[in-house]
CSV table of C-alpha atoms and ligand atoms in Angstrom, one decimal:
chain,number,residue,atom,x,y,z
A,23,UNK,CA,0.0,0.0,0.0
A,24,UNK,CA,1.2,3.5,-0.8
A,25,UNK,CA,0.2,6.3,1.6
A,26,UNK,CA,-0.2,9.8,0.1
A,27,UNK,CA,0.8,12.5,2.6
A,28,UNK,CA,1.0,16.1,1.5
A,29,UNK,CA,4.2,17.3,-0.1
A,30,UNK,CA,4.9,19.4,3.0
A,31,UNK,CA,5.0,16.3,5.3
A,32,UNK,CA,6.3,13.8,2.8
A,33,UNK,CA,9.1,11.7,4.3
A,34,UNK,CA,12.1,10.4,2.3
A,35,UNK,CA,11.6,7.1,0.4
A,36,UNK,CA,12.8,4.1,2.3
A,37,UNK,CA,16.2,4.0,0.7
A,38,UNK,CA,16.9,7.7,1.6
A,39,UNK,CA,15.3,7.3,5.0
A,40,UNK,CA,17.4,4.3,5.7
A,41,UNK,CA,20.6,6.1,4.6
A,42,UNK,CA,19.9,9.0,6.9
A,43,UNK,CA,19.2,6.6,9.8
A,44,UNK,CA,22.4,4.6,9.1
A,45,UNK,CA,24.4,7.8,9.1
A,46,UNK,CA,22.9,8.8,12.4
A,47,UNK,CA,23.6,5.3,13.8
A,48,UNK,CA,27.2,5.4,12.7
A,49,UNK,CA,27.7,8.8,14.3
A,50,UNK,CA,26.2,7.7,17.6
A,51,UNK,CA,27.9,4.2,17.9
A,52,UNK,CA,31.5,4.8,17.1
A,53,UNK,CA,32.6,2.5,20.0
A,54,UNK,CA,30.4,-0.3,18.5
A,55,UNK,CA,32.1,0.3,15.1
A,56,UNK,CA,35.5,0.0,16.6
A,57,UNK,CA,34.5,-3.2,18.5
A,58,UNK,CA,33.0,-4.6,15.3
A,59,UNK,CA,36.2,-4.1,13.2
A,60,UNK,CA,38.3,-5.5,16.0
A,61,UNK,CA,36.0,-8.6,16.2
A,62,UNK,CA,36.0,-9.0,12.5
A,63,UNK,CA,39.7,-9.8,12.6
A,64,UNK,CA,38.9,-12.7,14.9
A,65,UNK,CA,35.3,-13.7,14.2
A,66,UNK,CA,34.0,-14.1,10.6
A,67,UNK,CA,31.9,-11.1,10.0
A,68,UNK,CA,32.6,-9.8,13.5
A,69,UNK,CA,30.0,-12.0,15.1
A,70,UNK,CA,29.2,-15.5,16.1
A,71,UNK,CA,25.4,-15.6,15.7
A,72,UNK,CA,23.9,-15.0,12.2
A,73,UNK,CA,20.5,-13.9,13.6
A,74,UNK,CA,21.8,-10.9,15.5
A,75,UNK,CA,23.7,-9.2,12.8
A,76,UNK,CA,22.4,-6.1,11.1
A,77,UNK,CA,24.0,-3.5,8.9
A,78,UNK,CA,26.1,-1.5,9.2
A,79,UNK,CA,27.3,-3.4,12.3
A,80,UNK,CA,25.5,-4.6,15.4
A,81,UNK,CA,25.6,-2.6,18.6
A,82,UNK,CA,28.4,-3.8,20.9
A,83,UNK,CA,26.6,-4.3,24.2
A,84,UNK,CA,28.8,-4.0,27.3
A,85,UNK,CA,26.4,-4.8,30.2
A,86,UNK,CA,22.8,-5.7,30.9
A,87,UNK,CA,21.0,-5.2,34.2
A,88,UNK,CA,17.2,-5.8,34.6
A,89,UNK,CA,15.4,-4.1,31.7
A,90,UNK,CA,18.4,-2.0,30.7
A,91,UNK,CA,21.3,-2.6,28.4
A,92,UNK,CA,24.4,-0.4,28.0
A,93,UNK,CA,26.5,-0.3,24.8
A,94,UNK,CA,30.3,0.3,24.7
A,95,UNK,CA,29.6,4.0,24.0
A,96,UNK,CA,27.8,4.3,27.3
A,97,UNK,CA,24.3,4.6,25.8
A,98,UNK,CA,21.4,2.9,27.6
A,99,UNK,CA,18.7,0.9,25.9
A,100,UNK,CA,15.4,-0.6,27.1
A,101,UNK,CA,15.7,-4.4,26.4
A,102,UNK,CA,12.9,-5.8,24.4
A,103,UNK,CA,15.0,-8.7,23.2
A,104,UNK,CA,15.9,-10.5,26.4
A,105,UNK,CA,18.4,-12.6,24.5
A,106,UNK,CA,15.7,-13.9,22.2
A,107,UNK,CA,13.2,-14.8,24.9
A,108,UNK,CA,15.6,-16.6,27.2
A,109,UNK,CA,15.9,-13.9,29.9
A,110,UNK,CA,12.5,-14.3,31.6
A,111,UNK,CA,13.3,-11.9,34.5
A,112,UNK,CA,15.6,-9.6,32.6
A,113,UNK,CA,19.4,-9.3,32.6
A,114,UNK,CA,21.6,-10.4,35.5
A,115,UNK,CA,18.5,-11.3,37.6
A,116,UNK,CA,20.1,-11.8,41.0
A,117,UNK,CA,18.3,-15.0,42.1
A,118,UNK,CA,19.6,-16.7,38.9
A,119,UNK,CA,23.1,-15.3,39.1
A,120,UNK,CA,23.3,-16.3,42.8
A,121,UNK,CA,22.1,-19.8,42.1
A,122,UNK,CA,24.6,-20.1,39.2
A,123,UNK,CA,27.4,-18.7,41.4
A,124,UNK,CA,26.6,-21.2,44.2
A,125,UNK,CA,26.6,-24.0,41.7
A,126,UNK,CA,30.0,-22.9,40.3
A,127,UNK,CA,31.4,-22.6,43.8
A,128,UNK,CA,30.4,-26.2,44.5
A,129,UNK,CA,31.9,-27.5,41.3
A,130,UNK,CA,29.6,-27.4,38.4
A,131,UNK,CA,31.1,-30.1,36.1
A,132,UNK,CA,31.3,-33.2,38.3
A,133,UNK,CA,30.7,-35.8,35.6
A,134,UNK,CA,28.0,-37.5,37.6
A,135,UNK,CA,24.3,-37.0,37.9
A,136,UNK,CA,23.6,-34.2,40.4
A,137,UNK,CA,20.6,-33.1,42.5
A,138,UNK,CA,20.6,-29.7,40.8
A,139,UNK,CA,19.7,-31.5,37.5
A,140,UNK,CA,17.1,-33.7,39.2
A,141,UNK,CA,15.5,-30.6,40.9
A,142,UNK,CA,15.0,-28.9,37.5
A,143,UNK,CA,13.8,-32.2,35.9
A,144,UNK,CA,11.3,-32.6,38.8
A,145,UNK,CA,10.0,-29.1,38.3
A,146,UNK,CA,9.5,-29.7,34.5
A,147,UNK,CA,7.7,-33.0,35.2
A,148,UNK,CA,5.4,-31.2,37.8
A,149,UNK,CA,4.6,-28.4,35.3
A,150,UNK,CA,4.2,-30.1,31.9
A,151,UNK,CA,1.7,-33.0,31.9
A,152,UNK,CA,3.2,-34.9,29.0
A,153,UNK,CA,6.7,-34.8,30.6
A,154,UNK,CA,7.4,-37.9,32.8
A,155,UNK,CA,11.1,-38.0,32.2
A,156,UNK,CA,13.7,-35.4,31.1
A,157,UNK,CA,17.0,-35.8,29.3
A,158,UNK,CA,19.3,-32.7,29.3
A,159,UNK,CA,21.5,-31.3,26.5
A,160,UNK,CA,23.4,-27.9,26.2
A,161,UNK,CA,21.0,-26.1,23.9
A,162,UNK,CA,17.7,-26.2,22.2
A,163,UNK,CA,19.4,-27.2,18.9
A,164,UNK,CA,21.0,-30.2,20.6
A,165,UNK,CA,17.7,-31.1,22.2
A,166,UNK,CA,16.0,-31.1,18.8
A,167,UNK,CA,18.8,-33.3,17.4
A,168,UNK,CA,18.2,-35.7,20.2
A,169,UNK,CA,14.5,-35.7,19.6
A,170,UNK,CA,15.1,-36.6,16.0
A,171,UNK,CA,17.5,-39.4,16.9
A,172,UNK,CA,15.1,-40.8,19.4
A,173,UNK,CA,12.1,-40.6,17.0
A,174,UNK,CA,14.2,-42.4,14.3
A,175,UNK,CA,15.4,-45.0,16.8
A,176,UNK,CA,11.9,-45.7,18.2
A,177,UNK,CA,10.2,-45.9,14.8
A,178,UNK,CA,13.0,-47.4,12.7
A,179,UNK,CA,12.2,-44.6,10.1
A,180,UNK,CA,14.4,-41.8,8.8
A,181,UNK,CA,12.3,-39.0,7.4
A,182,UNK,CA,11.0,-36.0,9.4
A,183,UNK,CA,8.1,-33.7,8.6
A,184,UNK,CA,8.7,-30.0,9.5
A,185,UNK,CA,7.1,-26.7,8.7
A,186,UNK,CA,8.3,-24.0,6.5
A,187,UNK,CA,9.6,-21.2,8.7
A,188,UNK,CA,9.8,-23.6,11.7
A,189,UNK,CA,13.1,-23.3,13.6
A,190,UNK,CA,14.4,-26.1,15.7
A,191,UNK,CA,18.0,-25.1,15.8
A,192,UNK,CA,21.0,-24.7,13.7
A,193,UNK,CA,22.1,-28.3,13.1
A,194,UNK,CA,21.2,-30.9,10.6
A,195,UNK,CA,18.7,-32.6,10.4
A,196,UNK,CA,16.8,-29.6,11.5
A,197,UNK,CA,17.4,-27.3,8.6
A,198,UNK,CA,15.2,-27.1,5.5
A,199,UNK,CA,17.0,-28.6,2.5
A,200,UNK,CA,18.5,-31.4,4.6
A,201,UNK,CA,17.9,-34.8,3.1
A,202,UNK,CA,15.2,-36.7,4.9
A,203,UNK,CA,13.4,-33.5,5.9
A,204,UNK,CA,10.0,-32.9,4.2
A,205,UNK,CA,8.8,-29.3,4.6
A,206,UNK,CA,5.2,-28.1,4.3
A,207,UNK,CA,3.5,-24.7,5.0
A,208,UNK,CA,2.4,-24.0,8.5
A,209,UNK,CA,-1.4,-23.9,9.2
A,210,UNK,CA,-2.0,-26.0,6.1
A,211,UNK,CA,-3.6,-29.3,7.1
A,212,UNK,CA,-4.1,-30.5,3.6
A,213,UNK,CA,-0.4,-30.2,2.9
A,214,UNK,CA,0.4,-32.2,6.1
A,215,UNK,CA,-2.1,-34.9,5.0
A,216,UNK,CA,-0.5,-35.1,1.6
A,217,UNK,CA,3.1,-35.2,2.8
A,218,UNK,CA,2.5,-37.8,5.6
A,219,UNK,CA,3.3,-41.3,4.7
A,220,UNK,CA,4.3,-44.4,6.6
A,221,UNK,CA,7.9,-43.5,6.2
A,222,UNK,CA,7.9,-40.4,8.5
A,223,UNK,CA,9.5,-40.9,11.9
A,224,UNK,CA,8.2,-37.7,13.4
A,225,UNK,CA,6.4,-34.5,12.8
A,226,UNK,CA,8.1,-31.5,14.4
A,227,UNK,CA,6.0,-28.4,15.2
A,228,UNK,CA,6.2,-25.3,17.3
A,229,UNK,CA,3.0,-24.1,19.0
A,230,UNK,CA,3.5,-20.9,17.0
A,231,UNK,CA,6.2,-20.2,14.4
A,232,UNK,CA,8.7,-18.4,16.5
A,233,UNK,CA,11.7,-17.4,14.4
A,234,UNK,CA,9.3,-17.6,11.4
A,235,UNK,CA,7.5,-14.5,12.6
A,236,UNK,CA,5.6,-15.3,15.8
A,237,UNK,CA,2.7,-16.7,13.8
A,238,UNK,CA,0.1,-18.5,15.9
A,239,UNK,CA,-1.3,-21.8,14.9
A,240,UNK,CA,-5.0,-21.9,13.8
A,241,UNK,CA,-7.2,-23.4,16.5
A,242,UNK,CA,-7.4,-27.2,16.0
A,243,UNK,CA,-4.4,-27.2,13.5
A,244,UNK,CA,-1.9,-28.8,15.9
A,245,UNK,CA,-4.3,-31.3,17.5
A,246,UNK,CA,-5.2,-32.4,13.9
A,247,UNK,CA,-1.5,-32.7,13.0
A,248,UNK,CA,-0.8,-34.8,16.1
A,249,UNK,CA,-3.7,-37.1,15.2
A,250,UNK,CA,-2.5,-37.5,11.6
A,251,UNK,CA,1.0,-38.2,12.8
A,252,UNK,CA,-0.2,-40.9,15.1
A,253,UNK,CA,-2.5,-42.4,12.5
A,254,UNK,CA,0.6,-42.8,10.3
A,255,UNK,CA,2.7,-44.3,13.1
A,256,UNK,CA,4.9,-41.2,13.4
A,257,UNK,CA,5.7,-39.4,16.6
A,258,UNK,CA,4.5,-35.9,17.3
A,259,UNK,CA,7.3,-33.7,18.6
A,260,UNK,CA,6.4,-30.3,20.0
A,261,UNK,CA,9.2,-27.7,20.2
A,262,UNK,CA,8.5,-25.6,23.2
A,263,UNK,CA,11.9,-23.9,23.3
A,264,UNK,CA,10.3,-20.5,23.0
A,265,UNK,CA,6.7,-21.2,24.1
A,266,UNK,CA,7.3,-22.9,27.4
A,267,UNK,CA,7.4,-19.4,29.0
A,268,UNK,CA,3.8,-18.6,27.9
A,269,UNK,CA,2.0,-21.0,30.2
A,270,UNK,CA,3.1,-22.9,33.4
A,271,UNK,CA,2.5,-26.2,31.5
A,272,UNK,CA,3.8,-24.9,28.2
A,273,UNK,CA,1.5,-24.0,25.3
A,274,UNK,CA,0.6,-27.7,24.9
A,275,UNK,CA,-1.6,-27.3,28.0
A,276,UNK,CA,-3.6,-24.6,26.3
A,277,UNK,CA,-3.8,-26.3,23.0
A,278,UNK,CA,-4.9,-29.7,24.3
A,279,UNK,CA,-1.8,-31.4,23.1
A,280,UNK,CA,0.1,-34.4,24.6
A,281,UNK,CA,3.3,-34.6,22.5
A,282,UNK,CA,5.4,-37.7,22.4
A,283,UNK,CA,8.5,-35.6,22.8
A,284,UNK,CA,8.6,-32.0,24.1
A,285,UNK,CA,11.8,-30.0,23.1
A,286,UNK,CA,12.8,-27.4,25.7
A,287,UNK,CA,15.5,-24.8,26.1
A,288,UNK,CA,16.0,-21.0,26.7
A,289,UNK,CA,13.9,-20.2,29.8
A,290,UNK,CA,14.7,-23.5,31.6
A,291,UNK,CA,18.4,-22.4,31.8
A,292,UNK,CA,17.6,-19.1,33.5
A,293,UNK,CA,19.8,-17.2,31.0
A,294,UNK,CA,22.5,-19.9,30.7
A,295,UNK,CA,22.9,-22.5,28.0
A,296,UNK,CA,20.8,-25.6,28.3
A,297,UNK,CA,18.3,-27.8,26.4
A,298,UNK,CA,16.2,-30.8,27.2
A,299,UNK,CA,13.7,-33.3,25.8
A,300,UNK,CA,10.8,-34.6,27.9
A,301,UNK,CA,8.2,-37.2,27.3
A,302,UNK,CA,6.6,-40.5,28.5
A,303,UNK,CA,8.8,-42.8,30.7
A,304,UNK,CA,8.5,-45.6,28.1
A,305,UNK,CA,9.9,-43.6,25.2
A,306,UNK,CA,12.5,-41.6,27.2
A,307,UNK,CA,13.8,-44.7,28.8
A,308,UNK,CA,15.3,-45.6,25.4
A,309,UNK,CA,18.0,-43.0,26.3
A,310,UNK,CA,18.9,-44.7,29.5
A,311,UNK,CA,22.3,-46.4,29.6
A,312,UNK,CA,20.6,-49.4,31.3
A,313,UNK,CA,18.3,-50.0,28.3
A,314,UNK,CA,19.5,-52.9,26.1
A,315,UNK,CA,19.5,-51.7,22.5
A,316,UNK,CA,18.8,-48.1,23.6
A,317,UNK,CA,20.1,-44.9,22.2
A,318,UNK,CA,23.5,-43.7,23.5
A,319,UNK,CA,23.4,-40.0,24.3
A,320,UNK,CA,26.4,-38.2,25.8
A,321,UNK,CA,27.7,-34.6,26.2
A,322,UNK,CA,30.5,-33.3,28.4
A,323,UNK,CA,28.3,-30.5,29.7
A,324,UNK,CA,24.8,-32.0,29.4
A,325,UNK,CA,22.6,-30.4,32.1
A,326,UNK,CA,25.3,-28.0,33.3
A,327,UNK,CA,24.8,-27.4,37.0
A,328,UNK,CA,25.0,-23.6,36.8
A,329,UNK,CA,22.3,-23.6,34.1
A,330,UNK,CA,20.2,-26.1,36.0
A,331,UNK,CA,20.3,-24.0,39.2
A,332,UNK,CA,19.5,-20.8,37.4
A,333,UNK,CA,16.7,-22.4,35.4
A,334,UNK,CA,15.1,-23.9,38.5
A,335,UNK,CA,14.9,-20.6,40.3
A,336,UNK,CA,13.7,-18.8,37.1
A,337,UNK,CA,10.8,-21.2,36.7
A,338,UNK,CA,9.9,-21.1,40.4
A,339,UNK,CA,9.3,-17.3,39.9
A,340,UNK,CA,7.4,-17.9,36.7
A,341,UNK,CA,4.1,-19.0,38.1
A,342,UNK,CA,0.6,-18.6,36.6
A,343,UNK,CA,0.0,-15.1,37.9
A,344,UNK,CA,3.4,-13.8,36.7
A,345,UNK,CA,2.7,-15.3,33.3
A,346,UNK,CA,-0.9,-13.8,33.2
A,347,UNK,CA,0.5,-10.3,34.0
A,348,UNK,CA,3.2,-10.6,31.3
A,349,UNK,CA,0.7,-11.7,28.7
A,350,UNK,CA,-1.7,-8.9,29.6
A,351,UNK,CA,1.2,-6.4,29.4
A,352,UNK,CA,2.2,-7.8,26.0
A,353,UNK,CA,-1.3,-7.6,24.8
A,354,UNK,CA,-1.5,-3.9,25.7
A,355,UNK,CA,1.9,-3.2,24.1
A,356,UNK,CA,0.7,-4.9,20.9
A,357,UNK,CA,-2.4,-2.8,20.9
A,358,UNK,CA,-0.4,0.4,21.5
A,359,UNK,CA,2.0,-0.4,18.7
A,360,UNK,CA,-0.9,-1.2,16.3
A,361,UNK,CA,-2.7,2.1,17.2
A,362,UNK,CA,0.5,4.1,16.8
A,363,UNK,CA,1.1,2.6,13.4
A,364,UNK,CA,-2.5,3.4,12.3
A,365,UNK,CA,-2.1,7.0,13.5
A,366,UNK,CA,1.0,7.4,11.4
A,367,UNK,CA,-0.8,5.6,8.5
A,368,UNK,CA,1.8,2.8,8.5
A,369,UNK,CA,-0.1,-0.4,7.9
A,370,UNK,CA,1.7,-2.5,10.6
A,371,UNK,CA,0.3,-5.6,12.2
A,372,UNK,CA,1.5,-7.2,15.4
A,373,UNK,CA,1.3,-11.0,15.9
A,374,UNK,CA,1.6,-12.2,19.5
A,375,UNK,CA,2.0,-15.5,21.4
A,376,UNK,CA,1.9,-14.9,25.1
A,377,UNK,CA,4.6,-12.3,25.9
A,378,UNK,CA,6.4,-12.7,22.5
A,379,UNK,CA,5.4,-10.3,19.7
A,380,UNK,CA,6.4,-9.6,16.1
A,381,UNK,CA,5.8,-6.4,14.3
A,382,UNK,CA,5.1,-6.9,10.6
A,383,UNK,CA,5.0,-4.0,8.2
A,384,UNK,CA,2.0,-5.4,6.3
A,385,UNK,CA,-1.7,-4.7,6.0
A,386,UNK,CA,-2.7,-8.2,7.2
A,387,UNK,CA,-1.2,-10.5,9.7
A,388,UNK,CA,0.8,-13.3,8.0
A,389,UNK,CA,-0.4,-16.8,8.6
A,390,UNK,CA,2.6,-18.6,7.3
A,391,UNK,CA,6.4,-18.1,6.9
A,392,UNK,CA,6.2,-17.2,3.2
A,393,UNK,CA,3.9,-14.3,3.9
A,394,UNK,CA,6.1,-13.2,6.9
A,395,UNK,CA,9.3,-13.3,4.7
A,396,UNK,CA,7.7,-11.2,2.1
A,397,UNK,CA,7.6,-8.2,4.5
A,398,UNK,CA,10.8,-8.9,6.4
A,399,UNK,CA,14.2,-8.0,5.1
A,400,UNK,CA,12.9,-4.8,3.6
A,401,UNK,CA,14.5,-1.3,3.9
A,402,UNK,CA,11.4,-0.2,5.8
A,403,UNK,CA,11.8,-2.9,8.5
A,404,UNK,CA,15.5,-2.1,8.8
A,405,UNK,CA,14.5,1.6,9.1
A,406,UNK,CA,12.1,0.8,11.9
A,407,UNK,CA,14.8,-1.2,13.8
A,408,UNK,CA,17.3,1.6,13.5
A,409,UNK,CA,14.8,4.3,14.4
A,410,UNK,CA,14.0,2.4,17.6
A,411,UNK,CA,17.7,1.8,18.4
A,412,UNK,CA,18.4,5.5,18.0
A,413,UNK,CA,15.6,6.2,20.5
A,414,UNK,CA,17.1,3.8,23.0
A,415,UNK,CA,14.9,0.8,22.4
A,416,UNK,CA,16.6,-2.5,21.7
A,417,UNK,CA,14.6,-4.7,19.4
A,418,UNK,CA,15.5,-7.5,16.9
A,419,UNK,CA,16.2,-6.8,13.2
A,420,UNK,CA,13.4,-9.1,12.2
A,421,UNK,CA,10.7,-7.3,14.3
A,422,UNK,CA,10.4,-9.8,17.2
A,423,UNK,CA,10.2,-8.3,20.7
A,424,UNK,CA,9.3,-9.9,24.0
A,425,UNK,CA,8.9,-8.7,27.5
A,426,UNK,CA,10.5,-9.8,30.7
A,427,UNK,CA,9.2,-9.4,34.3
A,428,UNK,CA,11.9,-6.7,34.7
A,429,UNK,CA,10.0,-4.2,32.6
A,430,UNK,CA,7.7,-2.0,34.6
A,431,UNK,CA,4.7,0.0,33.5
A,432,UNK,CA,6.8,3.1,32.8
A,433,UNK,CA,9.2,1.0,30.6
A,434,UNK,CA,6.3,-0.3,28.6
A,435,UNK,CA,4.8,3.1,28.2
A,436,UNK,CA,8.2,4.4,27.0
A,437,UNK,CA,8.4,1.5,24.5
A,438,UNK,CA,5.0,2.3,23.1
A,439,UNK,CA,5.9,6.0,22.7
A,440,UNK,CA,9.2,5.1,21.0
A,441,UNK,CA,7.2,3.0,18.5
A,442,UNK,CA,4.9,5.9,17.9
A,443,UNK,CA,7.8,8.2,17.2
A,444,UNK,CA,9.5,5.7,15.0
A,445,UNK,CA,6.4,5.2,12.9
A,446,UNK,CA,6.1,9.0,12.5
A,447,UNK,CA,9.7,8.9,11.1
A,448,UNK,CA,8.6,6.2,8.6
A,449,UNK,CA,5.4,7.9,7.6
A,450,UNK,CA,5.0,8.3,3.9
A,451,UNK,CA,7.4,5.6,2.9
A,452,UNK,CA,6.4,2.7,0.5
A,453,UNK,CA,4.9,-0.3,2.3
A,454,UNK,CA,5.2,-3.7,0.7
A,455,UNK,CA,2.0,-5.8,0.6
A,456,UNK,CA,1.6,-9.4,1.4
A,457,UNK,CA,1.5,-11.8,-1.6
A,458,UNK,CA,-1.8,-13.8,-1.8
B,503,LIG,C1,11.6,-23.0,18.7
B,503,LIG,C2,13.1,-23.1,18.8
B,503,LIG,N1,13.7,-24.3,18.8
B,503,LIG,C3,15.0,-24.5,19.0
B,503,LIG,C4,15.9,-23.4,19.1
B,503,LIG,C5,17.3,-23.6,19.2
B,503,LIG,O1,17.7,-23.4,20.5
B,503,LIG,P1,19.3,-22.9,20.8
B,503,LIG,O2,19.5,-21.6,20.2
B,503,LIG,O3,19.4,-23.0,22.3
B,503,LIG,O4,20.1,-24.0,20.2
B,503,LIG,C6,15.3,-22.1,19.1
B,503,LIG,C7,16.2,-21.0,19.2
B,503,LIG,O5,15.9,-19.9,18.9
B,503,LIG,C8,13.9,-22.0,18.9
B,503,LIG,O6,13.4,-20.8,18.9
């Protein structure tokens, strides 16, 4: 859609607008530039995580405390990223840092099972009804790999069915294009039905497409997918790495799902690296060293004790009422952003899953990854990201934001105002529309 403001108020075209924002950014972040060029001599591209890069160079953050981040130039930002949904209670939350420090002081790599791991596993079993046993890894990616191995081992099949735009980690066999991975559009039951055959070991799904644009599943879509998977003798794997924070029992409790394997990560490590799979005792026992013909699964740092300790205290403070408050605050923020966009005549939509949001610069909310991609990676979205950074609001380049319990009412008001100002800067620029 093209807006038609009067000549007097016409803003620069996205390219020009982007150029002026980039120049402003360069002028304000010289310490980040220096840090980036130093890093580039040691780290390819000056970074170690593709998702977080943005031109001309990412901010070099120095510290994070609560809802505030500080960059190497000494500028403060309100944190609406929370390390991509993993910092439930904000940065350097003291109960988690204390628990981790206590674990480190006791020896956190003891090469034996430890009660700190058991305590976290017990908590997950108590909260998530489908989880009777837990097996730890070091990341969500590793947990997804373990889920795939377990599904293949249990079914004797090789192929996996996944959704376009679904993200289960950065390792094969979890990436589209990998042999043995069949990919179909999200929210498209016909496509699932056509692709499922008696060769598929497991269907992998997220309760909403997270990295794919925070796109909620249609009501009944995932229960139907689970039924179809089971009818074809495949396992149903639900990846709750992002979504576990949205409900005490994970989003599966809300969606009426009982997955064969639940993949977990992020929040369960309280800000430190961890991953886990959970599921029924009978299936998970295939990973036990005592099971004849079972699946061997090792990892030097599996279930690291500092992460287990930080994760336990983090979940203990994330009860139903804390989650309700967060989700309500996120709902209000989504409304405020949508209203601000409308006032600036920017056709933005905000998709939301619990306290995780994604701002899409499109007239309608995308329902699958292809639609979300069509309006991401545009100069306009890049301009929105830079305008927010220049106003002291830290968001992701792809438009995803999420809120932690560290953000108070004033912080959220400030975030809403910053979006309003950023949209005013964007007003008058060309807006791409969604493909049909
Ligand atoms: C749904 C989902 N699954 C798996 C992963 C991978 O987790 P990790 O980054 O800990 O490897 C992510 C990470 O963003 C994720 O969002």
